[in-house]
CSV table of C-alpha atoms in Angstrom, one decimal:
chain,number,residue,atom,x,y,z
A,262,MET,CA,68.3,31.1,19.0
A,263,PRO,CA,67.3,30.8,15.3
A,264,SER,CA,66.1,33.9,13.6
A,265,ALA,CA,62.4,34.4,12.6
A,266,SER,CA,63.3,34.1,8.9
A,267,ALA,CA,64.8,30.7,9.3
A,268,SER,CA,61.5,29.2,10.5
A,269,SER,CA,59.4,30.7,7.7
A,270,PRO,CA,58.9,29.0,4.3
A,271,PRO,CA,61.1,30.5,1.6
A,272,ALA,CA,59.4,33.1,-0.7
A,273,VAL,CA,59.9,30.8,-3.7
A,274,LEU,CA,57.9,28.0,-2.0
A,275,LEU,CA,55.1,30.4,-1.2
A,276,LEU,CA,54.9,31.6,-4.8
A,277,LEU,CA,54.8,27.9,-6.0
A,278,LEU,CA,52.0,27.1,-3.6
A,279,LEU,CA,50.0,30.1,-4.7
A,280,PHE,CA,50.5,29.2,-8.4
A,281,LEU,CA,49.3,25.6,-7.8
A,282,LEU,CA,46.3,26.8,-5.9
A,283,ALA,CA,45.3,29.2,-8.7
A,284,ALA,CA,45.8,26.5,-11.3
A,285,GLY,CA,43.6,24.1,-9.4
A,286,CYS,CA,40.9,26.7,-9.0
A,287,ALA,CA,41.0,27.5,-12.7
A,288,ALA,CA,40.8,23.8,-13.6
A,289,ALA,CA,37.9,23.3,-11.2
A,290,ALA,CA,36.1,26.2,-12.7
A,291,ALA,CA,36.7,24.8,-16.2
A,292,ASN,CA,35.4,21.4,-15.1
A,293,GLU,CA,32.3,23.0,-13.6
A,294,THR,CA,31.6,25.0,-16.7
A,295,GLN,CA,32.0,21.9,-18.9
A,296,ARG,CA,29.9,19.8,-16.5
A,297,PHE,CA,27.0,22.3,-16.2
A,298,ARG,CA,27.1,23.7,-19.8
A,299,PRO,CA,24.2,26.3,-19.1
A,300,GLY,CA,23.1,26.3,-22.7
A,301,ALA,CA,22.8,22.6,-23.0
A,302,GLU,CA,21.1,22.3,-19.7
A,303,LEU,CA,18.6,24.9,-20.7
A,304,ARG,CA,17.8,23.2,-23.9
A,305,ARG,CA,17.3,19.9,-22.1
A,306,TYR,CA,15.1,21.6,-19.5
A,307,ARG,CA,12.9,23.0,-22.3
A,308,ARG,CA,12.7,19.6,-24.1
A,309,VAL,CA,11.6,18.0,-20.8
A,310,GLN,CA,8.9,20.7,-20.2
A,311,ALA,CA,7.6,20.4,-23.7
A,312,LEU,CA,7.3,16.6,-23.4
A,313,LEU,CA,5.4,17.0,-20.1
A,314,ARG,CA,3.0,19.5,-21.6
A,315,ARG,CA,2.4,17.1,-24.5
A,316,LEU,CA,1.8,14.0,-22.3
A,317,ASN,CA,0.0,15.4,-19.3
A,318,LYS,CA,-3.4,16.5,-20.7
A,319,PRO,CA,-5.8,18.8,-18.8
A,320,ALA,CA,-7.4,16.8,-16.1
A,321,LEU,CA,-11.1,16.8,-15.1
A,322,ARG,CA,-10.1,15.4,-11.8
A,323,THR,CA,-6.8,14.3,-10.2
A,324,ILE,CA,-6.7,11.3,-7.8
A,325,GLN,CA,-3.9,11.0,-5.3
A,326,ALA,CA,-3.1,7.3,-4.6
A,327,PRO,CA,-4.5,6.4,-1.2
A,328,LEU,CA,-2.6,5.1,1.8
A,329,SER,CA,-1.7,1.5,1.1
A,330,ALA,CA,-2.7,-0.2,4.4
A,331,PRO,CA,-4.1,0.5,7.9
A,332,LEU,CA,-0.6,-0.2,9.3
A,333,CYS,CA,0.7,3.0,7.6
A,334,LEU,CA,1.7,5.3,10.4
A,335,LEU,CA,1.1,9.1,10.6
A,336,ALA,CA,4.5,9.7,9.0
A,337,CYS,CA,3.3,7.8,5.9
A,338,LEU,CA,2.2,10.5,3.4
A,339,GLN,CA,1.5,8.5,0.3
A,340,SER,CA,1.2,5.0,-1.1
A,341,PRO,CA,4.3,3.1,-2.2
A,342,ASP,CA,3.7,3.9,-5.9
A,343,GLY,CA,3.3,7.6,-5.2
A,344,ASP,CA,1.1,8.0,-8.3
A,345,LEU,CA,-1.1,10.9,-9.3
A,346,ILE,CA,-3.8,9.8,-11.6
A,347,ASP,CA,-5.3,12.4,-13.9
A,348,CYS,CA,-8.9,11.8,-15.3
A,349,VAL,CA,-8.5,13.1,-18.8
A,350,ALA,CA,-11.4,13.5,-21.3
A,351,ALA,CA,-11.3,10.3,-23.4
A,352,HIS,CA,-11.1,12.2,-26.7
A,353,LEU,CA,-8.1,14.2,-25.5
A,354,GLN,CA,-5.9,11.3,-24.4
A,355,PRO,CA,-2.4,11.1,-26.1
A,356,ALA,CA,-3.6,8.5,-28.7
A,357,PHE,CA,-5.4,11.3,-30.6
A,358,ASP,CA,-2.2,13.2,-31.1
A,359,HIS,CA,-1.5,10.6,-33.9
A,360,PRO,CA,-1.9,12.3,-37.3
A,361,ARG,CA,-4.3,9.5,-38.5
A,362,LEU,CA,-6.4,9.6,-35.3
A,363,ARG,CA,-6.6,13.3,-34.7
A,364,GLY,CA,-10.1,14.5,-34.2
A,365,GLN,CA,-11.5,11.0,-33.6
A,366,ARG,CA,-13.1,9.6,-30.4
A,367,PRO,CA,-12.9,6.2,-28.8
A,368,LEU,CA,-15.1,3.5,-30.2
A,369,GLU,CA,-18.3,3.0,-28.1
A,370,GLU,CA,-19.4,-0.3,-29.6
A,371,PRO,CA,-17.8,-3.2,-27.7
A,372,PRO,CA,-15.9,-5.7,-29.8
A,373,ALA,CA,-17.0,-9.2,-30.6
A,374,ARG,CA,-15.3,-11.1,-27.8
A,375,PRO,CA,-13.7,-14.5,-28.6
A,376,LYS,CA,-15.9,-17.5,-27.8
A,377,PRO,CA,-14.4,-19.2,-24.8
A,378,ARG,CA,-13.2,-22.8,-24.8
A,379,GLY,CA,-11.3,-22.4,-21.5
A,380,HIS,CA,-10.4,-24.6,-18.6
A,381,ARG,CA,-11.7,-24.6,-15.0
A,382,ARG,CA,-9.7,-22.6,-12.5
A,383,ARG,CA,-7.6,-24.5,-10.0
A,384,PRO,CA,-9.6,-24.2,-6.8
A,385,ASN,CA,-8.3,-22.5,-3.7
A,386,ASP,CA,-4.8,-22.0,-5.0
A,387,THR,CA,-4.8,-18.6,-6.6
A,388,ALA,CA,-6.7,-15.3,-6.5
A,389,ASP,CA,-6.9,-12.3,-8.7
A,390,ALA,CA,-4.3,-9.6,-8.3
A,391,GLY,CA,-6.8,-7.2,-10.0
A,392,VAL,CA,-6.6,-4.1,-7.7
A,393,GLN,CA,-4.4,-1.2,-8.5
A,394,LEU,CA,-3.1,0.8,-5.6
A,395,TRP,CA,-4.5,4.1,-6.8
A,396,ALA,CA,-8.0,2.6,-7.0
A,397,ALA,CA,-7.9,0.6,-3.7
A,398,SER,CA,-10.7,2.6,-2.1
A,399,GLY,CA,-13.0,2.0,-5.1
A,400,VAL,CA,-12.5,5.4,-6.7
A,401,SER,CA,-12.6,5.7,-10.5
A,402,CYS,CA,-12.7,8.4,-13.1
A,403,PRO,CA,-16.0,9.9,-14.3
A,404,GLU,CA,-17.7,8.7,-17.4
A,405,GLY,CA,-16.3,10.2,-20.6
A,406,SER,CA,-12.8,10.3,-19.1
A,407,VAL,CA,-9.9,7.8,-18.7
A,408,PRO,CA,-7.3,7.5,-15.8
A,409,ILE,CA,-3.8,8.3,-16.9
A,410,ARG,CA,-0.7,8.1,-14.6
A,411,ARG,CA,0.8,11.6,-14.5
A,412,VAL,CA,4.4,11.8,-15.9
A,413,THR,CA,6.7,13.9,-13.7
A,414,GLU,CA,10.0,15.6,-14.5
A,415,ALA,CA,11.8,13.0,-12.4
A,416,ASP,CA,10.3,10.3,-14.6
A,417,VAL,CA,11.7,11.8,-17.7
A,418,LEU,CA,15.1,12.6,-16.2
A,419,ARG,CA,15.6,9.0,-15.2
A,420,ALA,CA,15.5,8.0,-18.9
A,421,SER,CA,18.6,7.6,-20.9
A,422,SER,CA,17.5,10.6,-23.0
A,423,VAL,CA,14.4,12.7,-23.4
A,424,ARG,CA,14.0,11.4,-26.9
A,425,ARG,CA,13.9,7.8,-25.8
A,426,PHE,CA,11.6,8.3,-22.8
A,427,GLY,CA,8.8,5.7,-22.8
A,428,ARG,CA,10.5,3.6,-25.4
A,429,ALA,CA,12.0,0.2,-24.9
A,430,PRO,CA,15.6,-0.7,-25.9
A,431,SER,CA,15.9,-3.0,-28.9
A,432,ALA,CA,16.0,-6.8,-28.9
A,433,ARG,CA,12.9,-7.1,-26.8
A,434,VAL,CA,11.7,-10.3,-28.5
A,435,ARG,CA,13.6,-13.6,-28.2
A,436,ARG,CA,15.6,-14.6,-31.2
A,437,ASP,CA,17.9,-17.5,-31.8
A,438,THR,CA,20.7,-15.7,-30.0
A,439,VAL,CA,20.6,-13.2,-27.1
A,440,ALA,CA,21.2,-9.6,-28.1
A,441,GLY,CA,21.5,-6.3,-26.2
A,442,GLY,CA,21.6,-8.0,-22.8
A,443,HIS,CA,18.0,-9.2,-22.9
A,444,GLU,CA,17.4,-12.7,-21.5
A,445,HIS,CA,14.2,-14.7,-21.8
A,446,ALA,CA,12.5,-17.8,-20.6
A,447,VAL,CA,9.4,-18.2,-22.8
A,448,GLY,CA,6.9,-20.5,-24.3
A,449,TYR,CA,5.8,-19.9,-27.9
A,450,VAL,CA,3.8,-21.1,-30.9
A,451,ALA,CA,4.5,-20.1,-34.5
A,452,GLY,CA,3.8,-21.1,-38.0
A,453,ASP,CA,0.0,-20.4,-38.1
A,454,GLU,CA,-2.3,-17.4,-38.3
A,455,TYR,CA,-3.1,-16.1,-34.8
A,456,TYR,CA,-5.7,-13.5,-33.9
A,457,GLY,CA,-5.0,-13.1,-30.2
A,458,ALA,CA,-3.8,-14.8,-27.0
A,459,LYS,CA,-4.9,-15.3,-23.4
A,460,ALA,CA,-3.2,-16.4,-20.2
A,461,SER,CA,-3.2,-16.0,-16.4
A,462,ILE,CA,0.1,-14.6,-15.2
A,463,ASN,CA,1.4,-15.0,-11.7
A,464,VAL,CA,2.4,-11.6,-10.2
A,465,TRP,CA,5.5,-11.1,-8.1
A,466,ALA,CA,7.8,-8.2,-7.1
A,467,PRO,CA,11.2,-9.4,-8.3
A,468,THR,CA,14.3,-7.6,-7.2
A,469,VAL,CA,16.0,-5.5,-9.9
A,470,SER,CA,19.7,-4.8,-9.4
A,471,THR,CA,20.2,-1.5,-11.1
A,472,ALA,CA,17.8,1.3,-12.3
A,473,SER,CA,18.6,0.6,-16.0
A,474,GLU,CA,17.5,-3.0,-15.8
A,475,PHE,CA,14.0,-4.4,-15.6
A,476,SER,CA,12.1,-7.7,-15.1
A,477,LEU,CA,8.8,-8.4,-16.7
A,478,SER,CA,6.3,-11.1,-17.5
A,479,GLN,CA,4.1,-10.7,-20.5
A,480,ILE,CA,2.3,-11.9,-23.6
A,481,TRP,CA,3.8,-11.0,-27.0
A,482,VAL,CA,1.6,-11.0,-30.2
A,483,ILE,CA,4.1,-10.9,-33.1
A,484,ALA,CA,4.1,-10.5,-36.9
A,485,GLY,CA,6.8,-9.7,-39.4
A,486,SER,CA,10.4,-10.7,-39.4
A,487,PHE,CA,13.0,-10.1,-36.6
A,488,GLY,CA,14.4,-7.3,-38.8
A,489,ASP,CA,13.3,-3.8,-39.1
A,490,ASP,CA,9.7,-4.6,-39.9
A,491,LEU,CA,8.9,-6.4,-36.6
A,492,ASN,CA,5.4,-5.7,-35.3
A,493,THR,CA,4.5,-6.5,-31.7
A,494,ILE,CA,1.7,-6.0,-29.2
A,495,GLU,CA,2.6,-6.7,-25.6
A,496,ALA,CA,0.9,-6.7,-22.2
A,497,GLY,CA,1.8,-7.9,-18.8
A,498,TRP,CA,3.5,-6.7,-15.6
A,499,GLN,CA,6.9,-5.3,-15.1
A,500,VAL,CA,9.3,-3.9,-12.5
A,501,SER,CA,11.3,-1.0,-14.0
A,502,PRO,CA,12.9,1.5,-11.6
A,503,GLN,CA,14.0,3.7,-14.5
A,504,LEU,CA,10.5,4.0,-16.0
A,505,TYR,CA,8.5,4.2,-12.8
A,506,GLY,CA,10.9,5.2,-10.0
A,507,ASP,CA,10.3,2.2,-7.7
A,508,GLY,CA,10.3,-1.6,-7.4
A,509,ALA,CA,6.6,-2.3,-7.6
A,510,PRO,CA,5.1,-4.6,-10.3
A,511,ARG,CA,3.0,-2.5,-12.7
A,512,PHE,CA,0.5,-3.3,-15.3
A,513,PHE,CA,1.9,-2.3,-18.7
A,514,THR,CA,1.4,-2.4,-22.5
A,515,TYR,CA,3.8,-1.9,-25.4
A,516,TRP,CA,3.6,-1.8,-29.2
A,517,THR,CA,6.0,-1.3,-32.1
A,518,THR,CA,5.8,-1.6,-35.9
A,519,ASP,CA,9.5,-1.2,-36.7
A,520,ALA,CA,11.3,-3.4,-34.2
A,521,TYR,CA,11.4,-0.8,-31.4
A,522,GLN,CA,13.3,1.8,-33.5
A,523,THR,CA,11.1,4.8,-33.8
A,524,THR,CA,7.5,3.6,-33.3
A,525,GLY,CA,5.6,2.6,-30.2
A,526,CYS,CA,6.0,3.1,-26.5
A,527,TYR,CA,5.0,1.9,-23.1
A,528,ASN,CA,1.4,2.5,-21.9
A,529,LEU,CA,0.2,5.9,-23.0
A,530,LEU,CA,3.6,7.6,-23.4
A,531,CYS,CA,3.0,8.2,-27.1
A,532,SER,CA,0.1,8.4,-29.5
A,533,GLY,CA,-1.3,5.0,-30.4
A,534,PHE,CA,-3.2,2.9,-27.8
A,535,ILE,CA,-6.7,4.2,-27.2
A,536,GLN,CA,-7.9,3.6,-23.6
A,537,THR,CA,-11.7,3.2,-23.0
A,538,ASN,CA,-11.7,2.0,-19.3
A,539,THR,CA,-12.4,4.4,-16.4
A,540,ARG,CA,-11.1,2.2,-13.6
A,541,ILE,CA,-7.7,0.9,-14.8
A,542,ALA,CA,-4.6,3.0,-15.3
A,543,MET,CA,-1.8,1.6,-17.4
A,544,GLY,CA,1.6,1.9,-15.6
A,545,ALA,CA,-0.1,1.8,-12.1
A,546,ALA,CA,1.0,-0.7,-9.4
A,547,ILE,CA,-0.7,-4.0,-9.1
A,548,SER,CA,-1.9,-5.3,-5.7
A,549,PRO,CA,-1.6,-7.8,-4.1
A,550,THR,CA,1.4,-9.8,-5.2
A,551,SER,CA,2.5,-13.4,-4.6
A,552,ALA,CA,4.8,-14.5,-1.8
A,553,TYR,CA,7.0,-17.5,-1.4
A,554,ASN,CA,5.2,-20.4,0.3
A,555,ALA,CA,2.2,-18.1,0.8
A,556,GLY,CA,-0.7,-16.6,-1.2
A,557,GLN,CA,-0.5,-16.8,-5.0
A,558,PHE,CA,-2.1,-14.1,-7.1
A,559,ASP,CA,-2.4,-13.7,-10.9
A,560,ILE,CA,-3.9,-11.5,-13.5
A,561,SER,CA,-5.7,-12.7,-16.6
A,562,LEU,CA,-4.9,-10.9,-19.9
A,563,LEU,CA,-6.6,-11.3,-23.3
A,564,VAL,CA,-5.4,-9.6,-26.5
A,565,TRP,CA,-7.5,-10.2,-29.6
A,566,LYS,CA,-8.3,-8.8,-33.0
A,567,ASP,CA,-11.9,-7.6,-33.4
A,568,PRO,CA,-13.2,-9.4,-36.5
A,569,ASN,CA,-15.6,-6.6,-37.3
A,570,HIS,CA,-13.3,-3.5,-37.2
A,571,GLY,CA,-9.8,-5.1,-37.2
A,572,ASN,CA,-8.5,-3.3,-34.0
A,573,TRP,CA,-6.5,-5.2,-31.4
A,574,TRP,CA,-8.3,-5.1,-28.0
A,575,LEU,CA,-7.0,-5.7,-24.5
A,576,GLU,CA,-9.0,-7.2,-21.6
A,577,PHE,CA,-7.8,-7.3,-18.0
A,578,GLY,CA,-9.3,-9.7,-15.5
A,579,SER,CA,-12.8,-10.9,-16.0
A,580,GLY,CA,-14.3,-8.9,-18.9
A,581,GLU,CA,-12.7,-5.6,-18.1
A,582,LEU,CA,-12.0,-3.9,-21.5
A,583,VAL,CA,-9.0,-1.6,-21.2
A,584,GLY,CA,-8.8,-0.3,-24.8
A,585,TYR,CA,-7.4,-1.0,-28.2
A,586,TRP,CA,-4.6,-0.6,-30.6
A,587,PRO,CA,-6.0,0.7,-33.9
A,588,SER,CA,-5.2,-1.5,-36.9
A,589,LEU,CA,-3.9,1.4,-38.8
A,590,LEU,CA,-0.8,1.6,-36.5
A,591,PHE,CA,0.5,-1.7,-38.0
A,592,SER,CA,1.8,-3.2,-41.2
A,593,HIS,CA,1.9,-7.0,-40.6
A,594,LEU,CA,-0.4,-7.0,-37.6
A,595,ALA,CA,-3.1,-5.2,-39.7
A,596,SER,CA,-3.8,-8.7,-40.9
A,597,HIS,CA,-2.9,-11.3,-38.2
A,598,ALA,CA,0.0,-12.5,-36.0
A,599,SER,CA,2.4,-15.2,-37.0
A,600,MET,CA,3.8,-16.0,-33.5
A,601,VAL,CA,2.7,-15.7,-29.9
A,602,GLN,CA,5.1,-15.7,-26.9
A,603,PHE,CA,4.4,-16.0,-23.2
A,604,GLY,CA,7.0,-15.6,-20.5
A,605,GLY,CA,9.7,-13.6,-18.7
A,606,GLU,CA,12.4,-11.2,-19.7
A,607,VAL,CA,15.2,-9.4,-17.9
A,608,VAL,CA,17.9,-6.9,-18.9
A,609,ASN,CA,21.4,-7.9,-17.9
A,610,THR,CA,23.7,-4.9,-18.1
A,611,ARG,CA,26.6,-6.7,-16.2
A,612,ALA,CA,27.1,-3.5,-14.3
A,613,SER,CA,29.2,-5.2,-11.7
A,614,GLY,CA,31.3,-7.0,-14.3
A,615,SER,CA,29.4,-10.3,-13.9
A,616,HIS,CA,25.9,-11.5,-14.6
A,617,THR,CA,23.1,-9.4,-13.0
A,618,ALA,CA,21.3,-10.5,-9.9
A,619,THR,CA,18.0,-9.1,-11.2
A,620,GLN,CA,15.4,-11.8,-10.6
A,621,MET,CA,12.9,-13.1,-13.1
A,622,GLY,CA,9.4,-14.1,-11.9
A,623,SER,CA,9.7,-15.1,-8.2
A,624,GLY,CA,13.4,-15.2,-8.3
A,625,HIS,CA,13.3,-19.0,-8.0
A,626,PHE,CA,13.8,-21.8,-10.6
A,627,ALA,CA,11.0,-23.6,-12.3
A,628,GLY,CA,11.7,-26.9,-10.6
A,629,GLU,CA,10.5,-25.5,-7.2
A,630,GLY,CA,6.9,-25.6,-8.5
A,631,PHE,CA,3.7,-24.0,-7.2
A,632,GLY,CA,3.9,-21.4,-4.5
A,633,ARG,CA,7.7,-20.9,-5.1
A,634,ALA,CA,8.2,-20.5,-8.8
A,635,SER,CA,6.3,-18.1,-11.0
A,636,TYR,CA,3.9,-19.5,-13.6
A,637,PHE,CA,1.7,-18.9,-16.6
A,638,ARG,CA,-1.4,-21.0,-16.8
A,639,ASN,CA,-4.4,-21.6,-19.1
A,640,LEU,CA,-2.5,-20.5,-22.2
A,641,GLU,CA,-4.8,-20.1,-25.3
A,642,VAL,CA,-4.8,-18.5,-28.7
A,643,VAL,CA,-7.5,-16.9,-30.8
A,644,ASP,CA,-8.1,-18.6,-34.1
A,645,TRP,CA,-9.5,-17.4,-37.4
A,646,ASP,CA,-13.1,-18.0,-36.2
A,647,ASN,CA,-12.7,-15.7,-33.2
A,648,SER,CA,-12.6,-18.7,-30.8
A,649,LEU,CA,-10.2,-19.2,-27.9
A,650,VAL,CA,-8.5,-22.6,-28.3
A,651,PRO,CA,-5.8,-24.5,-26.3
A,652,LEU,CA,-2.3,-24.5,-27.7
A,653,ALA,CA,-1.6,-27.1,-30.3
A,654,ALA,CA,1.3,-29.7,-30.2
A,655,GLY,CA,3.6,-27.1,-31.6
A,656,PHE,CA,4.0,-25.3,-28.3
A,657,HIS,CA,7.7,-25.0,-27.2
A,658,VAL,CA,9.5,-23.7,-24.2
A,659,THR,CA,13.0,-22.3,-24.2
A,660,ALA,CA,15.4,-20.3,-22.0
A,661,ASP,CA,18.4,-18.3,-23.2
A,662,HIS,CA,20.5,-19.0,-20.1
A,663,PRO,CA,18.9,-21.9,-18.2
A,664,ASN,CA,21.6,-21.6,-15.4
A,665,CYS,CA,20.3,-18.1,-14.7
A,666,TYR,CA,16.6,-18.4,-15.6
A,667,ASP,CA,14.8,-21.6,-16.7
A,668,ILE,CA,11.4,-22.9,-17.7
A,669,GLN,CA,9.4,-26.1,-17.5
A,670,GLY,CA,6.2,-26.7,-19.3
A,671,GLY,CA,3.2,-29.1,-18.8
A,672,VAL,CA,-0.4,-29.8,-19.5
A,673,ASN,CA,-3.2,-30.8,-17.1
A,674,ALA,CA,-7.0,-30.9,-17.0
A,675,VAL,CA,-7.3,-27.8,-14.8
A,676,TRP,CA,-4.5,-25.4,-16.0
A,677,GLY,CA,-4.5,-26.6,-19.6
A,678,ASN,CA,-1.1,-25.6,-21.1
A,679,TYR,CA,1.1,-24.0,-18.4
A,680,PHE,CA,4.7,-23.5,-17.4
A,681,TYR,CA,6.8,-22.5,-14.4
A,682,TYR,CA,9.7,-20.2,-15.1
A,683,GLY,CA,12.2,-17.7,-13.6
A,684,GLY,CA,15.3,-17.7,-11.5
A,685,PRO,CA,17.7,-15.6,-9.4
A,686,GLY,CA,20.1,-14.5,-12.1
A,687,ARG,CA,23.7,-14.5,-10.7
A,688,ASN,CA,24.5,-17.7,-8.8
A,689,VAL,CA,27.3,-20.3,-8.7
A,690,ARG,CA,26.2,-21.6,-12.1
A,691,CYS,CA,25.4,-18.3,-13.6
A,692,THR,CA,28.3,-15.9,-13.7
């Protein structure tokens, strides 16, 4: 019979195991210390809280977004967008943190609206997607206040950095070559003086593959070069999981005066845009949305320069003034725009090593036509005389990667200038 000592591990082996275990624990502890870095985490926490205090102004009333539909069961506690809307005194909104706007109040005199020379609406084919989920029950903010989507700590922590929260990555306007992973399918006019633009934009809920990507459809009003002095005013709808935390299409605005470097932001996430409307919240979800081979819904947007005061105003739907960008924010756009773009954009991070599957528009190519492909219709610009005019012969359509997202333009008596656009992203011809 073997002795007890023969079946036990040698003492040297035990010591070696204990040494390896201790070394592993020490390495793990070092990794944990390096990963958590209490000092850095505390500084980041303080920056986040300071940003939230700056953006979330004292509310006269807070509105919880209602249940989205009667089919919502008892377990459904909030609407899909999950928004809290704060009714903030209009003169306390973030715009008036701007040094040149501090102490001012929103303009009360309505701007001189462009004289319409529009087209008849195509009957029975489309309807307005003009309702935001938070206001589905008809609720609005009291007079003297504006609805502002509350920014949460989770919103800020999803951003690439606290400093960049609410700001767009660079290369947001189409150039001759694609930069920064941004891909476009757009129509545009250039080479004249433009004082605004108008279009009806088909609303969908495209799939976005990763949180750091987005898909949008918008109007760009542009001045300056494509260098550091680029000025833009932008409005449309976008799906951006990183910015909003979900996959819903949301009404948004943007502006910059230095090519997205340090100026401008989405919606009201910095000082600049002055909101005047009590019923529309920028960054809130749009409802309803279009469906393949089913109902089609669009939003009408108009951006124009008030000839009396020089500010750039935004109208949503039929005569619903949202607010304005003060002329003093801009350099080139203080005078007029030199280009107008309409269309779609996605970010392609190639996270999986191949082209993204993030969809543009409906996620279907332009050739599928009405009810399947996404569209812009009744495209117009505002001229020097504050008149809405159809696009001239110089209107062009172009797509950066037509095997991934494409565009087809046309003109008819009902839709005026229009185009279909979009696509699925990654497919057998787009890798």
